[in-house]
Amino acid sequence: MSFKEKIDLNKLPKHIAIIMDGNGRWAKQKGKMRVFGHQNGIKSVREMIDGAGEIGVNYITLYAFSKENWQRPKYEVEALMNLMLSSINREVKSLHKNNVRLMAIGDLGNLPKKNQVELQKAIDYTKDNTGLTLVLALSYGSRWEIIQAAKSLAIKYKNNEIDESYFNEANFQNELNTHNIPEPELMIRTSGEMRISNFLLWQLAYSELYFSEKLWPDFKKEDLFEAIVDYQNRERRFGKTSEQIQKS
Ligand code: FPP
């Protein structure tokens, strides 16, 4: 029985967040440049979009480029920016045809101008689609995002638009890049690393974490389905006892 067949479609995570790790090591194992790993990583991105679409997951967020990634060698940063640009341009029609809505989170103003323009075009082009929402985290860092939210509230407070009673979880979450996106129930990281790496720190508070040994270019649809089956076998307690959860 395949993992896909084992999935309970009534208990699907609505939102899956993914740290796509291991492209560099995958390329190195094959005696190739790191960029070759990133290029092949795109194929796994496609697999995730197809897989999520097939079973009806609503949101996938991909950690495509972190704020820390700007510190990589210049040629690798340029290659990643070019890959992002060419992938968006090449895939936008097929995303649209598959009813996928594209969104982006992160410090997007730091991306090369051309990337910003093409990304915005693709977002606008797919904005009314009602299938999977694909969220790209680009120049994204969770601490940065949280500080932005705090600043925004501080300004509102200073301008007397809000008072202390406004400071609660719901209103804080409303200032985050992800304000219109539900929290991920499941976070997957590939390549055997067991870290969050400044990804969705606020949003992952109650998420189930799943770590795969596979390097990102080897992570395929069936691996996504395996992670979902694993998630469905867990008990999410949100601080309550097992007995309380079983009763409700
Ligand atoms: C981590 O592997 C991967 C990245 C930093 C980039 C991932 C980006 C892509 C697959 C392209 C995405 C583009 C779009 C538009 C979705 P690593 O380089 O850290 O691998 P390593 O840990 O083995 O060195």
PDB file of C-alpha atoms and ligand atoms in Angstrom:
ATOM      1  CA  MET A   1       0.000   0.000   0.000  1.00  0.00           C
ATOM      2  CA  SER A   2       1.440   3.364  -0.953  1.00  0.00           C
ATOM      3  CA  PHE A   3       1.680   6.222   1.543  1.00  0.00           C
ATOM      4  CA  LYS A   4      -0.797   8.139  -0.589  1.00  0.00           C
ATOM      5  CA  GLU A   5      -3.407   5.429  -0.029  1.00  0.00           C
ATOM      6  CA  LYS A   6      -2.778   5.514   3.719  1.00  0.00           C
ATOM      7  CA  ILE A   7      -3.631   9.219   3.997  1.00  0.00           C
ATOM      8  CA  ASP A   8      -6.892  10.065   5.769  1.00  0.00           C
ATOM      9  CA  LEU A   9      -8.233  12.857   3.560  1.00  0.00           C
ATOM     10  CA  ASN A  10     -10.478  14.072   6.400  1.00  0.00           C
ATOM     11  CA  LYS A  11      -7.468  14.797   8.611  1.00  0.00           C
ATOM     12  CA  LEU A  12      -5.181  16.589   6.194  1.00  0.00           C
ATOM     13  CA  PRO A  13      -2.915  19.368   7.435  1.00  0.00           C
ATOM     14  CA  LYS A  14      -4.207  22.558   5.815  1.00  0.00           C
ATOM     15  CA  HIS A  15      -0.749  24.086   5.737  1.00  0.00           C
ATOM     16  CA  ILE A  16       2.644  22.403   5.368  1.00  0.00           C
ATOM     17  CA  ALA A  17       5.849  24.426   5.747  1.00  0.00           C
ATOM     18  CA  ILE A  18       9.061  23.030   4.278  1.00  0.00           C
ATOM     19  CA  ILE A  19      12.760  23.742   4.840  1.00  0.00           C
ATOM     20  CA  MET A  20      14.295  22.482   1.598  1.00  0.00           C
ATOM     21  CA  ASP A  21      17.761  21.521   2.761  1.00  0.00           C
ATOM     22  CA  GLY A  22      20.614  19.518   1.257  1.00  0.00           C
ATOM     23  CA  ASN A  23      20.920  20.783  -2.319  1.00  0.00           C
ATOM     24  CA  GLY A  24      24.623  21.531  -1.918  1.00  0.00           C
ATOM     25  CA  ARG A  25      25.434  18.112  -0.425  1.00  0.00           C
ATOM     26  CA  TRP A  26      23.375  16.365  -3.116  1.00  0.00           C
ATOM     27  CA  ALA A  27      25.404  18.088  -5.834  1.00  0.00           C
ATOM     28  CA  LYS A  28      28.695  17.416  -4.063  1.00  0.00           C
ATOM     29  CA  GLN A  29      27.890  13.693  -3.845  1.00  0.00           C
ATOM     30  CA  LYS A  30      27.579  13.748  -7.611  1.00  0.00           C
ATOM     31  CA  GLY A  31      30.796  15.707  -8.072  1.00  0.00           C
ATOM     32  CA  LYS A  32      28.881  18.756  -9.348  1.00  0.00           C
ATOM     33  CA  MET A  33      28.659  22.441  -8.411  1.00  0.00           C
ATOM     34  CA  ARG A  34      26.202  23.426  -5.646  1.00  0.00           C
ATOM     35  CA  VAL A  35      24.054  25.244  -8.196  1.00  0.00           C
ATOM     36  CA  PHE A  36      23.325  21.903  -9.869  1.00  0.00           C
ATOM     37  CA  GLY A  37      21.703  20.859  -6.585  1.00  0.00           C
ATOM     38  CA  HIS A  38      19.508  23.956  -6.536  1.00  0.00           C
ATOM     39  CA  GLN A  39      18.455  23.347 -10.148  1.00  0.00           C
ATOM     40  CA  ASN A  40      17.397  19.825  -9.261  1.00  0.00           C
ATOM     41  CA  GLY A  41      15.718  21.148  -6.135  1.00  0.00           C
ATOM     42  CA  ILE A  42      13.206  22.842  -8.423  1.00  0.00           C
ATOM     43  CA  LYS A  43      12.018  19.411  -9.558  1.00  0.00           C
ATOM     44  CA  SER A  44      11.194  18.555  -5.950  1.00  0.00           C
ATOM     45  CA  VAL A  45       9.326  21.858  -5.636  1.00  0.00           C
ATOM     46  CA  ARG A  46       7.185  20.758  -8.587  1.00  0.00           C
ATOM     47  CA  GLU A  47       6.583  17.388  -6.914  1.00  0.00           C
ATOM     48  CA  MET A  48       5.342  19.142  -3.760  1.00  0.00           C
ATOM     49  CA  ILE A  49       2.947  21.328  -5.742  1.00  0.00           C
ATOM     50  CA  ASP A  50       1.573  18.329  -7.647  1.00  0.00           C
ATOM     51  CA  GLY A  51       1.371  16.150  -4.533  1.00  0.00           C
ATOM     52  CA  ALA A  52      -0.352  18.798  -2.426  1.00  0.00           C
ATOM     53  CA  GLY A  53      -2.771  19.499  -5.288  1.00  0.00           C
ATOM     54  CA  GLU A  54      -3.603  15.804  -5.717  1.00  0.00           C
ATOM     55  CA  ILE A  55      -4.747  15.328  -2.129  1.00  0.00           C
ATOM     56  CA  GLY A  56      -6.070  18.833  -1.399  1.00  0.00           C
ATOM     57  CA  VAL A  57      -3.597  20.495   0.983  1.00  0.00           C
ATOM     58  CA  ASN A  58      -4.483  24.203   1.042  1.00  0.00           C
ATOM     59  CA  TYR A  59      -1.123  25.886   1.735  1.00  0.00           C
ATOM     60  CA  ILE A  60       2.537  25.024   1.196  1.00  0.00           C
ATOM     61  CA  THR A  61       5.234  27.430   2.378  1.00  0.00           C
ATOM     62  CA  LEU A  62       8.737  26.876   1.033  1.00  0.00           C
ATOM     63  CA  TYR A  63      11.849  28.362   2.637  1.00  0.00           C
ATOM     64  CA  ALA A  64      13.475  29.264  -0.688  1.00  0.00           C
ATOM     65  CA  PHE A  65      15.950  31.928   0.470  1.00  0.00           C
ATOM     66  CA  SER A  66      16.681  33.089   3.998  1.00  0.00           C
ATOM     67  CA  LYS A  67      18.034  36.439   5.132  1.00  0.00           C
ATOM     68  CA  GLU A  68      21.167  34.553   6.182  1.00  0.00           C
ATOM     69  CA  ASN A  69      21.552  33.135   2.642  1.00  0.00           C
ATOM     70  CA  TRP A  70      22.667  36.595   1.429  1.00  0.00           C
ATOM     71  CA  GLN A  71      26.014  35.779   3.070  1.00  0.00           C
ATOM     72  CA  ARG A  72      26.707  32.903   0.661  1.00  0.00           C
ATOM     73  CA  PRO A  73      29.332  33.375  -2.087  1.00  0.00           C
ATOM     74  CA  LYS A  74      28.235  36.008  -4.599  1.00  0.00           C
ATOM     75  CA  TYR A  75      28.046  33.554  -7.504  1.00  0.00           C
ATOM     76  CA  GLU A  76      25.723  31.255  -5.540  1.00  0.00           C
ATOM     77  CA  VAL A  77      23.422  34.119  -4.517  1.00  0.00           C
ATOM     78  CA  GLU A  78      23.287  35.273  -8.150  1.00  0.00           C
ATOM     79  CA  ALA A  79      22.591  31.755  -9.352  1.00  0.00           C
ATOM     80  CA  LEU A  80      19.744  31.371  -6.842  1.00  0.00           C
ATOM     81  CA  MET A  81      18.245  34.722  -7.865  1.00  0.00           C
ATOM     82  CA  ASN A  82      18.462  33.740 -11.551  1.00  0.00           C
ATOM     83  CA  LEU A  83      16.945  30.361 -10.819  1.00  0.00           C
ATOM     84  CA  MET A  84      14.096  31.991  -8.942  1.00  0.00           C
ATOM     85  CA  LEU A  85      13.456  34.373 -11.832  1.00  0.00           C
ATOM     86  CA  SER A  86      13.551  31.702 -14.529  1.00  0.00           C
ATOM     87  CA  SER A  87      11.428  29.281 -12.467  1.00  0.00           C
ATOM     88  CA  ILE A  88       8.739  31.870 -11.834  1.00  0.00           C
ATOM     89  CA  ASN A  89       8.645  32.891 -15.488  1.00  0.00           C
ATOM     90  CA  ARG A  90       8.609  29.302 -16.712  1.00  0.00           C
ATOM     91  CA  GLU A  91       6.087  27.947 -14.197  1.00  0.00           C
ATOM     92  CA  VAL A  92       3.562  30.749 -13.849  1.00  0.00           C
ATOM     93  CA  LYS A  93       1.296  29.521 -16.684  1.00  0.00           C
ATOM     94  CA  SER A  94       1.273  25.971 -15.353  1.00  0.00           C
ATOM     95  CA  LEU A  95       0.640  27.197 -11.783  1.00  0.00           C
ATOM     96  CA  HIS A  96      -2.313  29.187 -13.084  1.00  0.00           C
ATOM     97  CA  LYS A  97      -3.626  26.249 -15.107  1.00  0.00           C
ATOM     98  CA  ASN A  98      -3.496  24.141 -11.940  1.00  0.00           C
ATOM     99  CA  ASN A  99      -5.455  26.782  -9.996  1.00  0.00           C
ATOM    100  CA  VAL A 100      -2.444  27.545  -7.749  1.00  0.00           C
ATOM    101  CA  ARG A 101      -2.264  30.952  -6.063  1.00  0.00           C
ATOM    102  CA  LEU A 102       1.263  32.281  -5.523  1.00  0.00           C
ATOM    103  CA  MET A 103       2.196  34.393  -2.509  1.00  0.00           C
ATOM    104  CA  ALA A 104       5.509  35.532  -1.004  1.00  0.00           C
ATOM    105  CA  ILE A 105       6.722  36.455   2.471  1.00  0.00           C
ATOM    106  CA  GLY A 106       9.996  38.029   3.534  1.00  0.00           C
ATOM    107  CA  ASP A 107      11.994  41.207   3.018  1.00  0.00           C
ATOM    108  CA  LEU A 108      11.110  41.271  -0.668  1.00  0.00           C
ATOM    109  CA  GLY A 109      12.521  44.769  -1.199  1.00  0.00           C
ATOM    110  CA  ASN A 110      16.008  43.216  -0.910  1.00  0.00           C
ATOM    111  CA  LEU A 111      15.531  41.047  -3.997  1.00  0.00           C
ATOM    112  CA  PRO A 112      16.920  42.264  -7.333  1.00  0.00           C
ATOM    113  CA  LYS A 113      14.445  44.662  -8.960  1.00  0.00           C
ATOM    114  CA  LYS A 114      13.747  42.289 -11.843  1.00  0.00           C
ATOM    115  CA  ASN A 115      12.857  39.489  -9.409  1.00  0.00           C
ATOM    116  CA  GLN A 116      10.545  41.805  -7.489  1.00  0.00           C
ATOM    117  CA  VAL A 117       8.726  42.816 -10.674  1.00  0.00           C
ATOM    118  CA  GLU A 118       8.305  39.295 -12.073  1.00  0.00           C
ATOM    119  CA  LEU A 119       7.320  37.896  -8.678  1.00  0.00           C
ATOM    120  CA  GLN A 120       4.649  40.567  -8.257  1.00  0.00           C
ATOM    121  CA  LYS A 121       3.370  39.895 -11.779  1.00  0.00           C
ATOM    122  CA  ALA A 122       3.042  36.171 -11.007  1.00  0.00           C
ATOM    123  CA  ILE A 123       1.319  36.931  -7.685  1.00  0.00           C
ATOM    124  CA  ASP A 124      -1.164  39.258  -9.415  1.00  0.00           C
ATOM    125  CA  TYR A 125      -1.726  36.808 -12.266  1.00  0.00           C
ATOM    126  CA  THR A 126      -2.663  33.941  -9.914  1.00  0.00           C
ATOM    127  CA  LYS A 127      -4.336  35.923  -7.141  1.00  0.00           C
ATOM    128  CA  ASP A 128      -7.897  34.722  -7.797  1.00  0.00           C
ATOM    129  CA  ASN A 129      -7.011  31.023  -7.967  1.00  0.00           C
ATOM    130  CA  THR A 130      -8.782  28.869  -5.406  1.00  0.00           C
ATOM    131  CA  GLY A 131      -6.653  25.687  -5.251  1.00  0.00           C
ATOM    132  CA  LEU A 132      -3.328  25.324  -3.472  1.00  0.00           C
ATOM    133  CA  THR A 133      -1.688  28.510  -2.152  1.00  0.00           C
ATOM    134  CA  LEU A 134       2.071  28.336  -2.677  1.00  0.00           C
ATOM    135  CA  VAL A 135       3.916  30.704  -0.344  1.00  0.00           C
ATOM    136  CA  LEU A 136       7.564  31.413  -1.161  1.00  0.00           C
ATOM    137  CA  ALA A 137       9.663  32.617   1.768  1.00  0.00           C
ATOM    138  CA  LEU A 138      12.254  34.860   0.091  1.00  0.00           C
ATOM    139  CA  SER A 139      14.854  36.917   1.913  1.00  0.00           C
ATOM    140  CA  TYR A 140      12.871  35.709   4.901  1.00  0.00           C
ATOM    141  CA  GLY A 141      13.931  35.639   8.522  1.00  0.00           C
ATOM    142  CA  SER A 142      11.520  35.070  11.358  1.00  0.00           C
ATOM    143  CA  ARG A 143      13.255  37.344  13.874  1.00  0.00           C
ATOM    144  CA  TRP A 144      13.204  40.123  11.279  1.00  0.00           C
ATOM    145  CA  GLU A 145       9.482  39.501  10.711  1.00  0.00           C
ATOM    146  CA  ILE A 146       8.735  39.601  14.454  1.00  0.00           C
ATOM    147  CA  ILE A 147      10.681  42.846  14.903  1.00  0.00           C
ATOM    148  CA  GLN A 148       8.775  44.386  11.965  1.00  0.00           C
ATOM    149  CA  ALA A 149       5.514  43.436  13.678  1.00  0.00           C
ATOM    150  CA  ALA A 150       6.685  44.931  16.988  1.00  0.00           C
ATOM    151  CA  LYS A 151       7.747  48.154  15.238  1.00  0.00           C
ATOM    152  CA  SER A 152       4.428  48.456  13.465  1.00  0.00           C
ATOM    153  CA  LEU A 153       2.541  48.136  16.759  1.00  0.00           C
ATOM    154  CA  ALA A 154       4.915  50.596  18.449  1.00  0.00           C
ATOM    155  CA  ILE A 155       4.179  53.194  15.770  1.00  0.00           C
ATOM    156  CA  LYS A 156       0.417  52.700  16.116  1.00  0.00           C
ATOM    157  CA  TYR A 157       0.760  53.016  19.891  1.00  0.00           C
ATOM    158  CA  LYS A 158       2.866  56.174  19.613  1.00  0.00           C
ATOM    159  CA  ASN A 159       0.279  57.719  17.284  1.00  0.00           C
ATOM    160  CA  ASN A 160      -2.445  56.898  19.812  1.00  0.00           C
ATOM    161  CA  GLU A 161      -4.181  54.610  17.332  1.00  0.00           C
ATOM    162  CA  ILE A 162      -4.116  51.760  19.873  1.00  0.00           C
ATOM    163  CA  ASP A 163      -3.668  51.381  23.647  1.00  0.00           C
ATOM    164  CA  GLU A 164      -2.083  48.642  25.785  1.00  0.00           C
ATOM    165  CA  SER A 165      -5.184  46.450  25.600  1.00  0.00           C
ATOM    166  CA  TYR A 166      -4.498  45.991  21.857  1.00  0.00           C
ATOM    167  CA  PHE A 167      -1.356  43.944  22.609  1.00  0.00           C
ATOM    168  CA  ASN A 168      -2.506  40.342  22.381  1.00  0.00           C
ATOM    169  CA  GLU A 169      -1.623  37.267  20.301  1.00  0.00           C
ATOM    170  CA  ALA A 170      -4.286  37.787  17.646  1.00  0.00           C
ATOM    171  CA  ASN A 171      -3.352  41.428  17.009  1.00  0.00           C
ATOM    172  CA  PHE A 172       0.366  40.649  17.018  1.00  0.00           C
ATOM    173  CA  GLN A 173      -0.137  37.835  14.517  1.00  0.00           C
ATOM    174  CA  ASN A 174      -2.055  40.302  12.377  1.00  0.00           C
ATOM    175  CA  GLU A 175       1.151  42.326  11.881  1.00  0.00           C
ATOM    176  CA  LEU A 176       3.189  39.350  10.642  1.00  0.00           C
ATOM    177  CA  ASN A 177       3.847  38.682   6.930  1.00  0.00           C
ATOM    178  CA  THR A 178       1.653  35.604   7.333  1.00  0.00           C
ATOM    179  CA  HIS A 179      -1.363  37.485   8.745  1.00  0.00           C
ATOM    180  CA  ASN A 180      -3.674  36.056   6.078  1.00  0.00           C
ATOM    181  CA  ILE A 181      -2.241  32.513   6.158  1.00  0.00           C
ATOM    182  CA  PRO A 182      -3.227  29.814   8.698  1.00  0.00           C
ATOM    183  CA  GLU A 183      -0.492  28.413  10.948  1.00  0.00           C
ATOM    184  CA  PRO A 184       1.246  25.292   9.579  1.00  0.00           C
ATOM    185  CA  GLU A 185       0.167  22.089  11.297  1.00  0.00           C
ATOM    186  CA  LEU A 186       3.230  20.321   9.883  1.00  0.00           C
ATOM    187  CA  MET A 187       6.802  21.464   9.232  1.00  0.00           C
ATOM    188  CA  ILE A 188       9.145  19.271   7.205  1.00  0.00           C
ATOM    189  CA  ARG A 189      12.915  19.652   7.002  1.00  0.00           C
ATOM    190  CA  THR A 190      15.024  17.514   4.729  1.00  0.00           C
ATOM    191  CA  SER A 191      18.682  16.440   4.848  1.00  0.00           C
ATOM    192  CA  GLY A 192      18.765  15.137   8.407  1.00  0.00           C
ATOM    193  CA  GLU A 193      19.352  18.553  10.026  1.00  0.00           C
ATOM    194  CA  MET A 194      17.132  19.110  13.063  1.00  0.00           C
ATOM    195  CA  ARG A 195      16.866  22.863  13.333  1.00  0.00           C
ATOM    196  CA  ILE A 196      14.283  25.558  12.666  1.00  0.00           C
ATOM    197  CA  SER A 197      16.864  28.031  11.288  1.00  0.00           C
ATOM    198  CA  ASN A 198      14.875  31.224  11.862  1.00  0.00           C
ATOM    199  CA  PHE A 199      11.854  29.933   9.919  1.00  0.00           C
ATOM    200  CA  LEU A 200       8.305  30.852  11.059  1.00  0.00           C
ATOM    201  CA  LEU A 201       9.247  30.937  14.767  1.00  0.00           C
ATOM    202  CA  TRP A 202       5.901  32.373  15.852  1.00  0.00           C
ATOM    203  CA  GLN A 203       3.795  30.318  13.445  1.00  0.00           C
ATOM    204  CA  LEU A 204       5.403  26.954  14.289  1.00  0.00           C
ATOM    205  CA  ALA A 205       4.531  27.210  17.998  1.00  0.00           C
ATOM    206  CA  TYR A 206       2.189  24.186  17.853  1.00  0.00           C
ATOM    207  CA  SER A 207       3.292  22.543  14.598  1.00  0.00           C
ATOM    208  CA  GLU A 208       4.358  18.938  14.342  1.00  0.00           C
ATOM    209  CA  LEU A 209       7.974  18.721  13.174  1.00  0.00           C
ATOM    210  CA  TYR A 210       9.079  16.047  10.711  1.00  0.00           C
ATOM    211  CA  PHE A 211      12.686  15.464   9.748  1.00  0.00           C
ATOM    212  CA  SER A 212      13.661  13.449   6.688  1.00  0.00           C
ATOM    213  CA  GLU A 213      17.132  12.082   6.019  1.00  0.00           C
ATOM    214  CA  LYS A 214      16.655  12.613   2.289  1.00  0.00           C
ATOM    215  CA  LEU A 215      18.431  15.501   0.595  1.00  0.00           C
ATOM    216  CA  TRP A 216      15.991  17.964  -0.952  1.00  0.00           C
ATOM    217  CA  PRO A 217      16.455  16.975  -4.647  1.00  0.00           C
ATOM    218  CA  ASP A 218      15.644  13.356  -3.631  1.00  0.00           C
ATOM    219  CA  PHE A 219      12.489  14.335  -1.726  1.00  0.00           C
ATOM    220  CA  LYS A 220       9.510  13.344  -3.890  1.00  0.00           C
ATOM    221  CA  LYS A 221       5.722  13.214  -3.706  1.00  0.00           C
ATOM    222  CA  GLU A 222       5.659   9.860  -1.922  1.00  0.00           C
ATOM    223  CA  ASP A 223       8.029  11.295   0.725  1.00  0.00           C
ATOM    224  CA  LEU A 224       5.569  14.153   1.275  1.00  0.00           C
ATOM    225  CA  PHE A 225       2.763  11.614   1.646  1.00  0.00           C
ATOM    226  CA  GLU A 226       4.880   9.607   4.123  1.00  0.00           C
ATOM    227  CA  ALA A 227       5.347  12.758   6.227  1.00  0.00           C
ATOM    228  CA  ILE A 228       1.579  13.369   6.181  1.00  0.00           C
ATOM    229  CA  VAL A 229       0.839   9.804   7.293  1.00  0.00           C
ATOM    230  CA  ASP A 230       3.365  10.232  10.133  1.00  0.00           C
ATOM    231  CA  TYR A 231       1.663  13.509  11.113  1.00  0.00           C
ATOM    232  CA  GLN A 232      -1.742  11.828  11.107  1.00  0.00           C
ATOM    233  CA  ASN A 233      -0.504   9.192  13.553  1.00  0.00           C
ATOM    234  CA  ARG A 234       0.467  11.823  16.105  1.00  0.00           C
ATOM    235  CA  GLU A 235      -1.731  13.264  18.817  1.00  0.00           C
ATOM    236  CA  ARG A 236      -1.806  17.055  18.894  1.00  0.00           C
ATOM    237  CA  ARG A 237      -2.521  18.099  22.465  1.00  0.00           C
ATOM    238  CA  PHE A 238      -1.955  21.882  22.579  1.00  0.00           C
ATOM    239  CA  GLY A 239      -0.973  21.602  26.255  1.00  0.00           C
ATOM    240  CA  LYS A 240      -3.996  19.473  27.230  1.00  0.00           C
ATOM    241  CA  THR A 241      -3.887  15.870  28.445  1.00  0.00           C
ATOM    242  CA  SER A 242      -4.354  12.882  26.178  1.00  0.00           C
ATOM    243  CA  GLU A 243      -7.682  12.063  27.950  1.00  0.00           C
ATOM    244  CA  GLN A 244      -9.028  15.568  27.336  1.00  0.00           C
ATOM    245  CA  ILE A 245      -8.175  15.330  23.640  1.00  0.00           C
ATOM    246  CA  GLN A 246      -9.820  11.901  23.237  1.00  0.00           C
ATOM    247  CA  LYS A 247     -13.037  13.129  24.894  1.00  0.00           C
ATOM    248  CA  SER A 248     -13.416  16.198  22.663  1.00  0.00           C
TER     249      SER A 248
HETATM  250  C1  FPP B   1      19.264  24.590   0.941  1.00  0.00           C
HETATM  251  O1  FPP B   1      20.235  23.685   0.482  1.00  0.00           O
HETATM  252  C2  FPP B   1      18.542  25.198  -0.150  1.00  0.00           C
HETATM  253  C3  FPP B   1      18.536  26.547  -0.458  1.00  0.00           C
HETATM  254  C4  FPP B   1      19.269  27.545   0.294  1.00  0.00           C
HETATM  255  C5  FPP B   1      17.800  27.061  -1.612  1.00  0.00           C
HETATM  256  C6  FPP B   1      16.612  26.271  -1.999  1.00  0.00           C
HETATM  257  C7  FPP B   1      16.108  26.858  -3.232  1.00  0.00           C
HETATM  258  C8  FPP B   1      15.577  26.163  -4.272  1.00  0.00           C
HETATM  259  C9  FPP B   1      15.337  24.704  -4.334  1.00  0.00           C
HETATM  260  C10 FPP B   1      15.127  26.966  -5.410  1.00  0.00           C
HETATM  261  C11 FPP B   1      13.824  27.554  -4.999  1.00  0.00           C
HETATM  262  C12 FPP B   1      13.328  28.531  -5.921  1.00  0.00           C
HETATM  263  C13 FPP B   1      11.997  28.753  -6.047  1.00  0.00           C
HETATM  264  C14 FPP B   1      11.538  29.834  -6.920  1.00  0.00           C
HETATM  265  C15 FPP B   1      10.993  27.953  -5.314  1.00  0.00           C
HETATM  266  P1  FPP B   1      21.748  24.009   0.838  1.00  0.00           P
HETATM  267  O2  FPP B   1      22.308  24.795  -0.293  1.00  0.00           O
HETATM  268  O3  FPP B   1      21.832  24.674   2.158  1.00  0.00           O
HETATM  269  O4  FPP B   1      22.340  22.571   0.882  1.00  0.00           O
HETATM  270  P2  FPP B   1      23.523  22.057   1.840  1.00  0.00           P
HETATM  271  O5  FPP B   1      23.037  22.194   3.248  1.00  0.00           O
HETATM  272  O6  FPP B   1      23.685  20.628   1.415  1.00  0.00           O
HETATM  273  O7  FPP B   1      24.723  22.897   1.546  1.00  0.00           O
END
